[in-house]
């Protein structure tokens, strides 16, 4: 997943952050905009964690995860101001922890991380030409440390002793906020949520529905399958229907009301009937509501029988390779 994270970090390096974070403005504006960005990251990260961990029992591809979202001050053009404004004692710090995750039990936003597993953060190289690249190495170290599912050591600046960070299974996908654009989309490895996406203004379970739709694409390997088969219009339409159908199942296992998938489409669809969307590759929003609603009694029956919405008999990942 390194190249997917690299794409997001390249967007930051290219100026895909608020003007006061990358431009010539004062500390108050910088602090305000960074705090807003951090809150948005935390919101998307928390919803993504619920979806990923809640469906881990059924996902065909899972990882051991911590619920930790890290950031590198050195990736910002105003790195010195970031360090000063938030009294950071190092560059690798906690951007967010997902509520209820292992990370949330021992870490807090803005904690500076000195060691992950056996890797000291200060020993990771930083390049002026590629300031975003170090976070790739940090993420790789975090993923490698968590890979066997056992707790691993993590050292936080200013704390006495070493903490042990636990893991839990989660579906393999990253949710990332990007500054450019106004949409939401999946690439097979990550779900990117643009800062301009209208769904960010919706209530949590409706935003979760939009994110679940994109997670469905990744779980079912739609991006890879479509790339291998030429993205024919009928195939795109079929995969969109499949993601619509799967959306409420993913919501149910994440603790959300699966009916939120219908509410999302009813709110979002009339003004945006064309991009999660249409272009003759998507059904009309009212048709999509009917497709989603048809799954709801099946979900209720599944949960009444076992407490979980087991979708594995209804949805099968596309073959790739």
mmCIF file of C-alpha atoms in Angstrom:
data_model
loop_
_atom_site.group_PDB
_atom_site.id
_atom_site.type_symbol
_atom_site.label_atom_id
_atom_site.label_comp_id
_atom_site.label_asym_id
_atom_site.label_seq_id
_atom_site.Cartn_x
_atom_site.Cartn_y
_atom_site.Cartn_z
ATOM 1 C CA UNK A 1 0.000 0.000 0.000
ATOM 2 C CA UNK A 2 3.045 2.273 -0.029
ATOM 3 C CA UNK A 3 2.328 3.772 -3.449
ATOM 4 C CA UNK A 4 -1.215 4.723 -2.392
ATOM 5 C CA UNK A 5 0.072 6.533 0.680
ATOM 6 C CA UNK A 6 2.762 8.121 -1.463
ATOM 7 C CA UNK A 7 0.088 9.590 -3.721
ATOM 8 C CA UNK A 8 -1.597 11.239 -0.760
ATOM 9 C CA UNK A 9 1.675 12.591 0.591
ATOM 10 C CA UNK A 10 2.636 13.906 -2.829
ATOM 11 C CA UNK A 11 -0.592 15.898 -2.794
ATOM 12 C CA UNK A 12 0.513 17.485 0.479
ATOM 13 C CA UNK A 13 3.972 18.192 -0.888
ATOM 14 C CA UNK A 14 2.414 19.785 -3.981
ATOM 15 C CA UNK A 15 0.416 22.211 -1.866
ATOM 16 C CA UNK A 16 -2.714 20.178 -1.202
ATOM 17 C CA UNK A 17 -3.162 21.728 2.243
ATOM 18 C CA UNK A 18 -4.850 24.924 3.460
ATOM 19 C CA UNK A 19 -3.060 28.123 2.499
ATOM 20 C CA UNK A 20 -2.130 29.003 6.058
ATOM 21 C CA UNK A 21 -0.394 25.639 6.493
ATOM 22 C CA UNK A 22 1.716 25.952 3.355
ATOM 23 C CA UNK A 23 1.603 29.682 2.551
ATOM 24 C CA UNK A 24 2.809 32.976 4.009
ATOM 25 C CA UNK A 25 0.382 33.561 6.855
ATOM 26 C CA UNK A 26 0.697 33.947 10.581
ATOM 27 C CA UNK A 27 0.738 31.472 13.436
ATOM 28 C CA UNK A 28 -2.902 31.990 14.446
ATOM 29 C CA UNK A 29 -4.197 31.145 10.976
ATOM 30 C CA UNK A 30 -1.792 28.229 10.804
ATOM 31 C CA UNK A 31 -2.961 26.837 14.125
ATOM 32 C CA UNK A 32 -6.629 27.249 13.222
ATOM 33 C CA UNK A 33 -6.317 25.544 9.849
ATOM 34 C CA UNK A 34 -4.126 22.720 11.108
ATOM 35 C CA UNK A 35 -6.557 22.044 13.954
ATOM 36 C CA UNK A 36 -9.445 21.954 11.466
ATOM 37 C CA UNK A 37 -7.518 19.560 9.235
ATOM 38 C CA UNK A 38 -6.699 17.360 12.218
ATOM 39 C CA UNK A 39 -10.370 17.245 13.247
ATOM 40 C CA UNK A 40 -11.401 16.251 9.725
ATOM 41 C CA UNK A 41 -8.730 13.555 9.606
ATOM 42 C CA UNK A 42 -9.949 12.256 12.964
ATOM 43 C CA UNK A 43 -13.581 12.119 11.843
ATOM 44 C CA UNK A 44 -12.860 10.205 8.644
ATOM 45 C CA UNK A 45 -10.367 7.957 10.430
ATOM 46 C CA UNK A 46 -12.901 7.075 13.151
ATOM 47 C CA UNK A 47 -15.642 6.167 10.680
ATOM 48 C CA UNK A 48 -13.210 4.202 8.553
ATOM 49 C CA UNK A 49 -12.051 2.282 11.612
ATOM 50 C CA UNK A 50 -15.616 1.275 12.502
ATOM 51 C CA UNK A 51 -16.212 0.025 8.967
ATOM 52 C CA UNK A 52 -12.890 -1.809 8.708
ATOM 53 C CA UNK A 53 -12.827 -3.418 12.147
ATOM 54 C CA UNK A 54 -16.557 -4.159 12.199
ATOM 55 C CA UNK A 55 -16.341 -6.147 8.964
ATOM 56 C CA UNK A 56 -12.991 -7.846 9.583
ATOM 57 C CA UNK A 57 -14.625 -11.213 10.264
ATOM 58 C CA UNK A 58 -15.889 -11.291 6.680
ATOM 59 C CA UNK A 59 -13.247 -9.425 4.659
ATOM 60 C CA UNK A 60 -11.079 -11.695 2.483
ATOM 61 C CA UNK A 61 -8.015 -9.507 3.040
ATOM 62 C CA UNK A 62 -7.294 -8.255 6.555
ATOM 63 C CA UNK A 63 -4.389 -6.854 8.534
ATOM 64 C CA UNK A 64 -3.604 -6.478 12.226
ATOM 65 C CA UNK A 65 -4.149 -2.794 12.884
ATOM 66 C CA UNK A 66 -3.884 -0.391 15.798
ATOM 67 C CA UNK A 67 -6.290 2.408 14.890
ATOM 68 C CA UNK A 68 -3.372 4.852 14.867
ATOM 69 C CA UNK A 69 -2.999 7.670 12.329
ATOM 70 C CA UNK A 70 0.453 9.266 12.276
ATOM 71 C CA UNK A 71 1.814 12.436 10.706
ATOM 72 C CA UNK A 72 5.271 13.832 9.971
ATOM 73 C CA UNK A 73 5.917 17.480 10.775
ATOM 74 C CA UNK A 74 8.832 17.383 8.362
ATOM 75 C CA UNK A 75 6.426 16.917 5.451
ATOM 76 C CA UNK A 76 5.082 20.452 5.920
ATOM 77 C CA UNK A 77 6.663 23.534 4.399
ATOM 78 C CA UNK A 78 6.017 25.266 7.737
ATOM 79 C CA UNK A 79 7.498 22.455 9.806
ATOM 80 C CA UNK A 80 9.145 24.816 12.303
ATOM 81 C CA UNK A 81 5.871 26.633 12.953
ATOM 82 C CA UNK A 82 4.051 23.328 13.402
ATOM 83 C CA UNK A 83 6.613 22.224 15.980
ATOM 84 C CA UNK A 84 6.390 25.545 17.846
ATOM 85 C CA UNK A 85 2.613 25.890 17.768
ATOM 86 C CA UNK A 86 2.015 22.425 19.184
ATOM 87 C CA UNK A 87 5.182 22.032 21.295
ATOM 88 C CA UNK A 88 6.268 18.954 19.387
ATOM 89 C CA UNK A 89 9.463 17.347 20.680
ATOM 90 C CA UNK A 90 9.926 15.406 17.457
ATOM 91 C CA UNK A 91 8.539 15.116 13.955
ATOM 92 C CA UNK A 92 6.522 11.887 14.033
ATOM 93 C CA UNK A 93 3.343 12.502 15.977
ATOM 94 C CA UNK A 94 -0.169 11.182 16.467
ATOM 95 C CA UNK A 95 -2.678 12.848 14.170
ATOM 96 C CA UNK A 96 -5.610 10.798 15.466
ATOM 97 C CA UNK A 97 -6.599 7.578 17.183
ATOM 98 C CA UNK A 98 -9.855 5.836 16.357
ATOM 99 C CA UNK A 99 -12.197 5.689 19.373
ATOM 100 C CA UNK A 100 -12.268 2.195 20.828
ATOM 101 C CA UNK A 101 -9.118 1.131 18.998
ATOM 102 C CA UNK A 102 -6.010 -0.243 20.716
ATOM 103 C CA UNK A 103 -4.191 3.024 19.983
ATOM 104 C CA UNK A 104 -6.876 5.085 21.724
ATOM 105 C CA UNK A 105 -6.174 3.298 25.002
ATOM 106 C CA UNK A 106 -2.577 4.462 25.302
ATOM 107 C CA UNK A 107 -2.075 7.366 22.859
ATOM 108 C CA UNK A 108 -3.478 10.859 22.330
ATOM 109 C CA UNK A 109 -3.366 13.352 19.455
ATOM 110 C CA UNK A 110 -0.045 15.225 19.242
ATOM 111 C CA UNK A 111 1.858 12.573 21.197
ATOM 112 C CA UNK A 112 5.329 12.405 19.662
ATOM 113 C CA UNK A 113 6.445 8.889 18.781
ATOM 114 C CA UNK A 114 10.131 8.064 19.260
ATOM 115 C CA UNK A 115 10.224 4.295 18.669
ATOM 116 C CA UNK A 116 7.882 1.871 16.875
ATOM 117 C CA UNK A 117 8.743 -1.789 17.376
ATOM 118 C CA UNK A 118 12.506 -1.797 17.090
ATOM 119 C CA UNK A 119 12.698 1.252 14.835
ATOM 120 C CA UNK A 120 13.812 4.619 16.220
ATOM 121 C CA UNK A 121 12.077 7.423 14.337
ATOM 122 C CA UNK A 122 15.181 9.619 14.459
ATOM 123 C CA UNK A 123 17.086 7.021 12.442
ATOM 124 C CA UNK A 124 14.720 7.222 9.478
ATOM 125 C CA UNK A 125 16.176 9.438 6.730
ATOM 126 C CA UNK A 126 14.483 12.694 5.743
ATOM 127 C CA UNK A 127 15.033 14.282 2.340
ATOM 128 C CA UNK A 128 14.470 17.915 1.439
ATOM 129 C CA UNK A 129 13.650 16.810 -2.105
ATOM 130 C CA UNK A 130 11.123 14.217 -0.906
ATOM 131 C CA UNK A 131 9.960 15.436 2.526
ATOM 132 C CA UNK A 132 6.861 13.235 2.375
ATOM 133 C CA UNK A 133 8.797 9.994 1.969
ATOM 134 C CA UNK A 134 9.779 9.495 5.614
ATOM 135 C CA UNK A 135 6.161 8.924 6.604
ATOM 136 C CA UNK A 136 6.100 5.997 4.181
ATOM 137 C CA UNK A 137 8.912 4.418 6.164
ATOM 138 C CA UNK A 138 7.119 5.146 9.441
ATOM 139 C CA UNK A 139 3.933 3.517 8.156
ATOM 140 C CA UNK A 140 5.912 0.522 6.899
ATOM 141 C CA UNK A 141 7.512 0.118 10.318
ATOM 142 C CA UNK A 142 4.127 0.343 12.036
ATOM 143 C CA UNK A 143 2.571 -2.228 9.708
ATOM 144 C CA UNK A 144 5.526 -4.607 10.063
ATOM 145 C CA UNK A 145 5.437 -4.328 13.864
ATOM 146 C CA UNK A 146 1.723 -5.167 13.908
ATOM 147 C CA UNK A 147 1.896 -7.937 11.307
ATOM 148 C CA UNK A 148 1.928 -10.940 13.653
ATOM 149 C CA UNK A 149 -0.955 -9.640 15.761
ATOM 150 C CA UNK A 150 1.023 -9.469 18.993
ATOM 151 C CA UNK A 151 1.499 -6.302 21.077
ATOM 152 C CA UNK A 152 4.638 -4.389 20.176
ATOM 153 C CA UNK A 153 6.639 -1.666 21.937
ATOM 154 C CA UNK A 154 6.085 2.007 21.261
ATOM 155 C CA UNK A 155 7.975 4.823 22.970
ATOM 156 C CA UNK A 156 6.296 8.206 23.450
ATOM 157 C CA UNK A 157 8.333 11.356 24.063
ATOM 158 C CA UNK A 158 8.086 12.616 27.632
ATOM 159 C CA UNK A 159 6.866 9.337 29.090
ATOM 160 C CA UNK A 160 8.804 7.076 31.376
ATOM 161 C CA UNK A 161 9.038 3.542 30.085
ATOM 162 C CA UNK A 162 7.807 1.801 26.969
ATOM 163 C CA UNK A 163 4.155 1.130 26.211
ATOM 164 C CA UNK A 164 2.871 -1.997 24.480
ATOM 165 C CA UNK A 165 0.542 -1.285 21.573
ATOM 166 C CA UNK A 166 -2.005 -3.988 20.818
ATOM 167 C CA UNK A 167 -3.674 -4.756 17.486
ATOM 168 C CA UNK A 168 -6.996 -5.987 16.182
ATOM 169 C CA UNK A 169 -8.042 -7.338 12.766
ATOM 170 C CA UNK A 170 -9.339 -4.857 10.199
ATOM 171 C CA UNK A 171 -10.159 -4.935 6.506
ATOM 172 C CA UNK A 172 -7.187 -3.871 4.406
ATOM 173 C CA UNK A 173 -7.987 -0.344 3.205
ATOM 174 C CA UNK A 174 -6.793 3.130 4.112
ATOM 175 C CA UNK A 175 -9.160 6.081 4.457
ATOM 176 C CA UNK A 176 -7.417 9.368 3.680
ATOM 177 C CA UNK A 177 -8.507 12.997 3.489
ATOM 178 C CA UNK A 178 -7.113 14.872 0.480
ATOM 179 C CA UNK A 179 -7.372 18.585 -0.168
ATOM 180 C CA UNK A 180 -7.967 18.649 -3.908
ATOM 181 C CA UNK A 181 -11.392 17.968 -5.402
ATOM 182 C CA UNK A 182 -14.931 17.489 -4.156
ATOM 183 C CA UNK A 183 -15.491 13.766 -4.513
ATOM 184 C CA UNK A 184 -14.873 10.426 -2.851
ATOM 185 C CA UNK A 185 -13.349 7.402 -4.523
ATOM 186 C CA UNK A 186 -11.563 4.079 -4.168
ATOM 187 C CA UNK A 187 -8.431 2.824 -5.937
ATOM 188 C CA UNK A 188 -8.252 -0.734 -4.613
ATOM 189 C CA UNK A 189 -5.975 0.093 -1.676
ATOM 190 C CA UNK A 190 -7.346 3.290 -0.206
ATOM 191 C CA UNK A 191 -10.469 5.426 -0.081
ATOM 192 C CA UNK A 192 -9.756 9.107 -0.593
ATOM 193 C CA UNK A 193 -12.213 11.662 0.746
ATOM 194 C CA UNK A 194 -11.746 15.142 -0.712
ATOM 195 C CA UNK A 195 -12.131 18.113 1.623
ATOM 196 C CA UNK A 196 -14.767 19.481 -0.757
ATOM 197 C CA UNK A 197 -16.931 16.341 -0.682
ATOM 198 C CA UNK A 198 -20.475 17.377 0.198
ATOM 199 C CA UNK A 199 -20.988 14.268 2.328
ATOM 200 C CA UNK A 200 -18.600 15.662 4.943
ATOM 201 C CA UNK A 201 -21.454 17.971 5.912
ATOM 202 C CA UNK A 202 -23.841 15.073 6.516
ATOM 203 C CA UNK A 203 -24.546 13.343 9.817
ATOM 204 C CA UNK A 204 -22.112 10.577 10.721
ATOM 205 C CA UNK A 205 -24.070 7.542 9.577
ATOM 206 C CA UNK A 206 -24.794 9.096 6.167
ATOM 207 C CA UNK A 207 -21.138 10.001 5.645
ATOM 208 C CA UNK A 208 -20.345 6.449 6.738
ATOM 209 C CA UNK A 209 -22.670 5.202 3.994
ATOM 210 C CA UNK A 210 -20.678 7.025 1.324
ATOM 211 C CA UNK A 211 -17.448 5.652 2.766
ATOM 212 C CA UNK A 212 -18.950 2.148 2.939
ATOM 213 C CA UNK A 213 -19.812 2.316 -0.761
ATOM 214 C CA UNK A 214 -16.161 2.986 -1.572
ATOM 215 C CA UNK A 215 -14.923 0.372 0.894
ATOM 216 C CA UNK A 216 -17.158 -2.133 -0.906
ATOM 217 C CA UNK A 217 -15.328 -1.360 -4.155
ATOM 218 C CA UNK A 218 -12.002 -2.174 -2.500
ATOM 219 C CA UNK A 219 -13.197 -5.308 -0.713
ATOM 220 C CA UNK A 220 -14.675 -6.653 -3.940
ATOM 221 C CA UNK A 221 -11.564 -5.629 -5.936
ATOM 222 C CA UNK A 222 -13.586 -3.598 -8.397
ATOM 223 C CA UNK A 223 -10.835 -1.087 -9.300
ATOM 224 C CA UNK A 224 -8.323 -3.823 -10.137
ATOM 225 C CA UNK A 225 -10.887 -5.921 -11.998
ATOM 226 C CA UNK A 226 -12.125 -2.985 -14.068
ATOM 227 C CA UNK A 227 -8.573 -1.953 -14.939
ATOM 228 C CA UNK A 228 -7.835 -5.478 -16.147
ATOM 229 C CA UNK A 229 -11.038 -5.663 -18.199
ATOM 230 C CA UNK A 230 -11.024 -2.266 -19.885
ATOM 231 C CA UNK A 231 -13.610 -0.455 -17.741
ATOM 232 C CA UNK A 232 -16.510 -1.298 -20.045
ATOM 233 C CA UNK A 233 -19.598 0.746 -19.296
ATOM 234 C CA UNK A 234 -21.756 -2.260 -18.450
ATOM 235 C CA UNK A 235 -19.058 -3.572 -16.091
ATOM 236 C CA UNK A 236 -18.781 -0.249 -14.272
ATOM 237 C CA UNK A 237 -22.541 -0.145 -13.871
ATOM 238 C CA UNK A 238 -22.564 -3.688 -12.502
ATOM 239 C CA UNK A 239 -19.846 -2.925 -9.944
ATOM 240 C CA UNK A 240 -21.662 0.237 -8.835
ATOM 241 C CA UNK A 241 -24.827 -1.751 -8.232
ATOM 242 C CA UNK A 242 -22.832 -4.292 -6.261
ATOM 243 C CA UNK A 243 -21.255 -1.581 -4.084
ATOM 244 C CA UNK A 244 -24.687 -0.026 -3.502
ATOM 245 C CA UNK A 245 -26.062 -3.391 -2.377
ATOM 246 C CA UNK A 246 -23.121 -4.059 -0.074
ATOM 247 C CA UNK A 247 -23.160 -0.603 1.522
ATOM 248 C CA UNK A 248 -25.863 -1.297 4.168
ATOM 249 C CA UNK A 249 -24.271 -4.630 5.119
ATOM 250 C CA UNK A 250 -20.991 -2.897 5.903
ATOM 251 C CA UNK A 251 -22.838 -0.225 7.883
ATOM 252 C CA UNK A 252 -24.678 -2.809 9.973
ATOM 253 C CA UNK A 253 -21.476 -4.546 11.057
ATOM 254 C CA UNK A 254 -19.917 -1.182 11.926
ATOM 255 C CA UNK A 255 -22.727 -0.423 14.360
ATOM 256 C CA UNK A 256 -24.582 2.008 12.102
ATOM 257 C CA UNK A 257 -28.216 1.851 11.048
ATOM 258 C CA UNK A 258 -28.156 0.193 7.597
ATOM 259 C CA UNK A 259 -31.116 2.414 6.659
ATOM 260 C CA UNK A 260 -28.579 5.271 6.618
ATOM 261 C CA UNK A 261 -27.501 4.027 3.183
ATOM 262 C CA UNK A 262 -30.982 4.836 1.882
ATOM 263 C CA UNK A 263 -31.013 8.219 3.632
ATOM 264 C CA UNK A 264 -27.626 9.084 2.177
ATOM 265 C CA UNK A 265 -28.759 8.305 -1.359
ATOM 266 C CA UNK A 266 -32.008 10.231 -0.898
ATOM 267 C CA UNK A 267 -30.107 13.290 0.299
ATOM 268 C CA UNK A 268 -27.119 13.097 -1.992
ATOM 269 C CA UNK A 269 -28.734 11.690 -5.120
ATOM 270 C CA UNK A 270 -31.149 14.391 -6.336
ATOM 271 C CA UNK A 271 -28.394 17.023 -6.550
ATOM 272 C CA UNK A 272 -25.571 14.730 -7.632
ATOM 273 C CA UNK A 273 -27.204 12.232 -9.980
ATOM 274 C CA UNK A 274 -24.175 11.686 -12.028
ATOM 275 C CA UNK A 275 -20.684 10.885 -10.184
ATOM 276 C CA UNK A 276 -20.533 8.143 -7.285
ATOM 277 C CA UNK A 277 -22.358 8.811 -10.151
ATOM 278 C CA UNK A 278 -24.134 8.382 -13.372
ATOM 279 C CA UNK A 279 -22.775 9.086 -16.907
ATOM 280 C CA UNK A 280 -24.780 6.008 -17.963
ATOM 281 C CA UNK A 281 -22.438 3.919 -15.841
ATOM 282 C CA UNK A 282 -24.674 4.373 -12.791
ATOM 283 C CA UNK A 283 -28.379 3.904 -12.195
ATOM 284 C CA UNK A 284 -30.475 6.927 -11.298
ATOM 285 C CA UNK A 285 -30.497 7.843 -7.622
ATOM 286 C CA UNK A 286 -34.096 6.652 -7.153
ATOM 287 C CA UNK A 287 -33.219 3.290 -8.711
ATOM 288 C CA UNK A 288 -30.216 3.095 -6.417
ATOM 289 C CA UNK A 289 -32.440 3.699 -3.388
ATOM 290 C CA UNK A 290 -34.575 0.720 -4.428
ATOM 291 C CA UNK A 291 -31.475 -1.470 -4.894
ATOM 292 C CA UNK A 292 -30.210 -0.565 -1.421
ATOM 293 C CA UNK A 293 -33.610 -0.911 0.258
ATOM 294 C CA UNK A 294 -34.014 -4.437 -1.117
ATOM 295 C CA UNK A 295 -31.050 -5.548 1.026
ATOM 296 C CA UNK A 296 -32.454 -4.263 4.327
ATOM 297 C CA UNK A 297 -34.807 -7.169 5.159
ATOM 298 C CA UNK A 298 -32.007 -9.607 4.343
ATOM 299 C CA UNK A 299 -29.697 -7.781 6.742
ATOM 300 C CA UNK A 300 -32.307 -7.829 9.498
ATOM 301 C CA UNK A 301 -32.800 -11.557 9.018
ATOM 302 C CA UNK A 302 -29.058 -12.227 9.088
ATOM 303 C CA UNK A 303 -28.567 -10.224 12.268
ATOM 304 C CA UNK A 304 -31.546 -11.853 13.955
ATOM 305 C CA UNK A 305 -29.993 -15.238 13.300
ATOM 306 C CA UNK A 306 -26.450 -14.571 14.457
ATOM 307 C CA UNK A 307 -26.012 -10.964 15.519
ATOM 308 C CA UNK A 308 -23.823 -10.135 12.529
ATOM 309 C CA UNK A 309 -24.571 -9.306 8.922
ATOM 310 C CA UNK A 310 -22.591 -12.032 7.173
ATOM 311 C CA UNK A 311 -22.388 -10.873 3.572
ATOM 312 C CA UNK A 312 -19.943 -13.490 2.309
ATOM 313 C CA UNK A 313 -22.568 -15.569 0.503
ATOM 314 C CA UNK A 314 -23.938 -12.551 -1.375
ATOM 315 C CA UNK A 315 -20.746 -10.747 -2.325
ATOM 316 C CA UNK A 316 -17.636 -12.345 -3.784
ATOM 317 C CA UNK A 317 -14.431 -10.406 -4.623
ATOM 318 C CA UNK A 318 -13.614 -10.230 -8.329
ATOM 319 C CA UNK A 319 -10.701 -12.384 -9.496
ATOM 320 C CA UNK A 320 -7.535 -10.455 -10.296
ATOM 321 C CA UNK A 321 -4.163 -11.461 -11.633
#
